[in-house]
């Protein structure tokens, strides 16, 4: 998926549904499958074939239908800021696929009997089973954190410019989003946390209030003027 993914499992031994190692193998097999099926950079992926018009709507897999439905939901709810079809660019649902796929990986762990784990995909995290302390990277200092959150069962996602530059675009203008340096969202699932963080970042400074106003979401943001804004319930 073009990013480092790590998994820590605690207290999972041999049992009726297998070992923690077997559960981890299933998670990484799933993520490799997602990359092969949904990457817009692979010419034979389902996403690329759809973008070229080689697949009709009734030929799409249920998984891709679900992802595209989620993309449309966040496009509407963000007023068009979250957009997977920018003018002049092909279909690119990566902003939705990562959080959705990693959340599905967490569900595979639970289905395998794993109850305590931390699944980290490029800094976006799903954790369960005990309190986990997760650092939010300083947007301008790779060796520093600007906050630490503690979650026992939920997800944390951060959108920012510090790793990949100006790669998040405001779908309303087609221009790179530059109003924030980083936006972190805590939610019950990584599907929600990652999508809200991306959409909110695309909206710029107004996206902080939009993200914080969503049910079940808590927000920590650093704006372009290096000011910090956070919602009252953010678990810092």
Coordinates of C-alpha atoms in Angstrom, one line a residue:
X1 CA 0.0 0.0 0.0
X2 CA 3.0 2.3 -0.3
X3 CA 3.4 2.8 3.5
X4 CA 4.9 0.9 6.5
X5 CA 2.4 -1.2 8.4
X6 CA 3.1 -2.8 11.8
X7 CA 1.0 -5.0 14.1
X8 CA 1.5 -5.8 17.7
X9 CA -0.5 -8.5 19.3
X10 CA -0.6 -9.3 23.0
X11 CA -1.8 -12.3 24.9
X12 CA -2.7 -14.4 21.8
X13 CA -1.6 -18.0 22.1
X14 CA -2.8 -21.2 20.5
X15 CA -6.5 -21.7 20.6
X16 CA -9.5 -22.9 18.8
X17 CA -9.2 -20.2 16.2
X18 CA -5.4 -20.4 15.8
X19 CA -2.5 -18.3 17.0
X20 CA -1.8 -14.6 16.9
X21 CA 0.8 -15.3 14.2
X22 CA -1.8 -16.9 12.0
X23 CA -4.2 -14.0 12.6
X24 CA -1.4 -11.5 11.6
X25 CA -0.8 -13.5 8.4
X26 CA -4.5 -13.1 7.5
X27 CA -4.3 -9.4 8.1
X28 CA -1.3 -8.8 5.9
X29 CA -2.7 -11.1 3.2
X30 CA -5.8 -9.0 3.2
X31 CA -3.9 -5.8 2.9
X32 CA -1.8 -7.1 0.0
X33 CA -5.1 -8.2 -1.7
X34 CA -6.5 -4.7 -1.2
X35 CA -3.4 -3.1 -2.8
X36 CA -3.7 -5.4 -5.8
X37 CA -7.4 -4.8 -6.3
X38 CA -7.8 -1.1 -5.4
X39 CA -4.5 0.6 -6.3
X40 CA -4.9 3.3 -9.1
X41 CA -1.2 2.8 -9.9
X42 CA -1.6 -0.8 -11.0
X43 CA -3.0 -1.1 -14.5
X44 CA -4.8 -4.4 -13.9
X45 CA -6.4 -3.4 -10.6
X46 CA -10.2 -3.3 -10.3
X47 CA -10.0 0.5 -9.8
X48 CA -7.9 1.0 -12.9
X49 CA -10.2 -1.1 -15.0
X50 CA -13.2 0.8 -13.8
X51 CA -11.5 4.1 -14.5
X52 CA -10.8 2.9 -18.1
X53 CA -14.4 2.0 -18.6
X54 CA -13.7 -1.8 -18.8
X55 CA -16.1 -2.6 -16.0
X56 CA -19.8 -1.7 -15.7
X57 CA -21.4 -0.9 -12.4
X58 CA -23.0 -4.4 -12.1
X59 CA -19.6 -6.0 -12.6
X60 CA -18.0 -4.3 -9.6
X61 CA -17.1 -6.3 -6.4
X62 CA -19.2 -5.7 -3.3
X63 CA -16.0 -4.3 -1.6
X64 CA -15.4 -1.7 -4.3
X65 CA -19.1 -0.7 -4.3
X66 CA -18.9 -0.2 -0.5
X67 CA -15.7 2.0 -0.9
X68 CA -17.3 4.1 -3.7
X69 CA -20.4 4.6 -1.6
X70 CA -18.3 5.8 1.3
X71 CA -16.4 8.2 -1.0
X72 CA -19.7 9.6 -2.3
X73 CA -21.0 10.0 1.3
X74 CA -18.0 12.0 2.4
X75 CA -18.0 14.0 -0.8
X76 CA -21.6 15.1 -0.1
X77 CA -21.0 15.7 3.7
X78 CA -17.8 17.7 3.1
X79 CA -19.5 19.9 0.5
X80 CA -17.3 18.5 -2.3
X81 CA -13.9 19.0 -0.5
X82 CA -13.4 15.2 -0.3
X83 CA -13.1 14.2 -3.9
X84 CA -11.8 11.0 -5.6
X85 CA -12.3 12.3 -9.1
X86 CA -10.4 15.5 -9.5
X87 CA -10.4 17.2 -13.0
X88 CA -7.6 16.0 -15.1
X89 CA -6.8 13.0 -12.8
X90 CA -8.1 9.4 -12.8
X91 CA -10.2 7.7 -10.2
X92 CA -8.2 7.6 -7.0
X93 CA -10.0 6.3 -3.9
X94 CA -6.8 5.9 -1.8
X95 CA -8.0 8.4 0.7
X96 CA -10.8 6.1 1.6
X97 CA -9.3 2.7 0.9
X98 CA -6.5 2.8 3.5
X99 CA -8.6 3.5 6.6
X100 CA -11.4 1.1 5.4
X101 CA -8.9 -1.7 4.6
X102 CA -7.0 -1.4 7.9
X103 CA -10.2 -1.3 9.9
X104 CA -11.3 -4.5 8.1
X105 CA -7.9 -5.9 9.1
X106 CA -8.7 -5.1 12.7
X107 CA -12.1 -6.9 12.3
X108 CA -10.2 -9.9 11.0
X109 CA -8.1 -9.9 14.1
X110 CA -11.2 -9.9 16.4
X111 CA -12.8 -12.6 14.3
X112 CA -9.6 -14.7 15.0
X113 CA -10.0 -14.3 18.7
X114 CA -7.4 -11.6 19.1
X115 CA -8.6 -9.0 21.6
X116 CA -5.5 -6.9 22.4
X117 CA -3.6 -5.4 19.5
X118 CA -2.3 -2.2 17.9
X119 CA -2.4 -2.0 14.1
X120 CA -0.4 0.9 12.7
X121 CA -0.6 1.9 9.0
X122 CA 1.7 4.8 8.3
X123 CA 0.8 6.5 11.6
X124 CA -2.9 5.8 11.4
X125 CA -3.8 3.4 14.2
X126 CA -6.5 1.0 15.3
X127 CA -6.1 -0.3 18.9
X128 CA -8.0 -2.5 21.2
X129 CA -7.8 -4.4 24.5
X130 CA -6.0 -2.0 26.8
X131 CA -5.1 1.7 26.9
X132 CA -2.5 2.4 24.2
X133 CA -0.5 5.6 24.1
X134 CA -0.1 7.0 20.6
X135 CA 2.1 10.0 19.7
X136 CA 1.0 12.6 17.2
X137 CA 4.0 13.7 15.2
X138 CA 5.0 17.3 15.2
X139 CA 4.2 18.6 11.7
X140 CA 7.6 20.3 11.3
X141 CA 9.9 18.2 13.5
X142 CA 10.2 14.5 12.7
X143 CA 11.9 13.8 16.0
X144 CA 9.1 15.4 18.2
X145 CA 5.5 14.8 19.1
X146 CA 3.1 17.6 19.7
X147 CA 0.6 15.5 21.7
X148 CA 0.0 12.0 23.0
X149 CA -3.4 10.4 23.0
X150 CA -4.6 7.3 24.9
X151 CA -7.2 5.0 23.5
X152 CA -8.3 1.6 24.7
X153 CA -10.6 0.7 21.8
X154 CA -10.8 2.9 18.8
X155 CA -8.7 4.6 16.0
X156 CA -6.5 7.6 15.4
X157 CA -5.7 9.1 12.0
X158 CA -3.7 12.2 11.0
X159 CA -3.6 14.0 7.7
X160 CA -0.8 16.4 7.0
X161 CA 1.8 17.8 4.6
X162 CA 5.0 16.7 6.3
X163 CA 5.5 13.2 4.7
X164 CA 4.2 13.6 1.1
X165 CA 4.0 17.4 0.7
X166 CA 0.9 19.0 -0.8
X167 CA -0.8 15.7 -1.8
X168 CA -4.3 16.5 -0.4
X169 CA -6.5 18.6 -2.7
X170 CA -9.6 20.6 -2.0
X171 CA -12.1 19.0 -4.4
X172 CA -14.0 22.3 -4.5
X173 CA -11.1 24.2 -6.1
X174 CA -8.8 21.5 -7.4
X175 CA -6.0 23.2 -5.5
X176 CA -3.7 21.8 -2.8
X177 CA -5.0 22.2 0.7
X178 CA -2.6 24.5 2.7
X179 CA -4.8 25.9 5.5
X180 CA -3.6 23.4 8.0
X181 CA -0.3 21.7 8.8
X182 CA -1.9 18.6 10.4
X183 CA -5.3 17.4 11.5
X184 CA -5.8 14.4 13.8
X185 CA -9.1 12.7 14.4
X186 CA -10.0 10.1 17.1
X187 CA -13.1 8.0 16.3
X188 CA -14.5 4.5 16.9
X189 CA -13.2 3.2 13.5
X190 CA -10.3 4.0 11.3
X191 CA -12.7 4.2 8.3
X192 CA -14.3 7.2 10.0
X193 CA -11.1 8.7 11.5
X194 CA -9.1 8.6 8.3
X195 CA -11.9 9.9 6.0
X196 CA -12.8 12.7 8.4
X197 CA -9.2 13.7 8.8
X198 CA -8.7 13.8 5.0
X199 CA -11.9 15.7 4.3
X200 CA -11.3 18.1 7.2
X201 CA -7.8 18.8 6.0
X202 CA -9.0 19.4 2.5
X203 CA -11.4 22.0 3.8
X204 CA -8.6 24.0 5.4
X205 CA -9.2 25.9 8.7
X206 CA -12.9 25.5 8.4
X207 CA -12.4 21.7 8.4
X208 CA -11.4 21.7 12.1
X209 CA -14.9 22.8 13.3
X210 CA -16.5 20.5 10.7
X211 CA -14.6 17.5 11.9
X212 CA -15.1 18.3 15.6
X213 CA -18.8 18.6 15.0
X214 CA -19.2 15.1 13.7
X215 CA -20.7 12.6 16.2
X216 CA -18.1 10.5 17.9
X217 CA -15.1 12.4 16.5
X218 CA -12.5 14.3 18.6
X219 CA -10.0 16.6 16.9
X220 CA -6.5 18.0 17.3
X221 CA -5.2 20.4 14.6
X222 CA -2.2 22.6 13.9
X223 CA -3.1 25.4 11.5
X224 CA -0.8 27.1 9.0
X225 CA 0.0 29.8 11.6
X226 CA 1.2 27.1 14.0
X227 CA -1.7 27.5 16.3
X228 CA -3.2 24.5 18.0
X229 CA -6.9 23.8 18.1
X230 CA -8.5 20.8 19.8
X231 CA -12.0 19.7 20.7
X232 CA -12.8 19.5 24.4
X233 CA -13.0 15.7 24.5
X234 CA -9.8 15.0 22.7
X235 CA -8.1 12.3 24.8
X236 CA -4.7 14.0 25.2

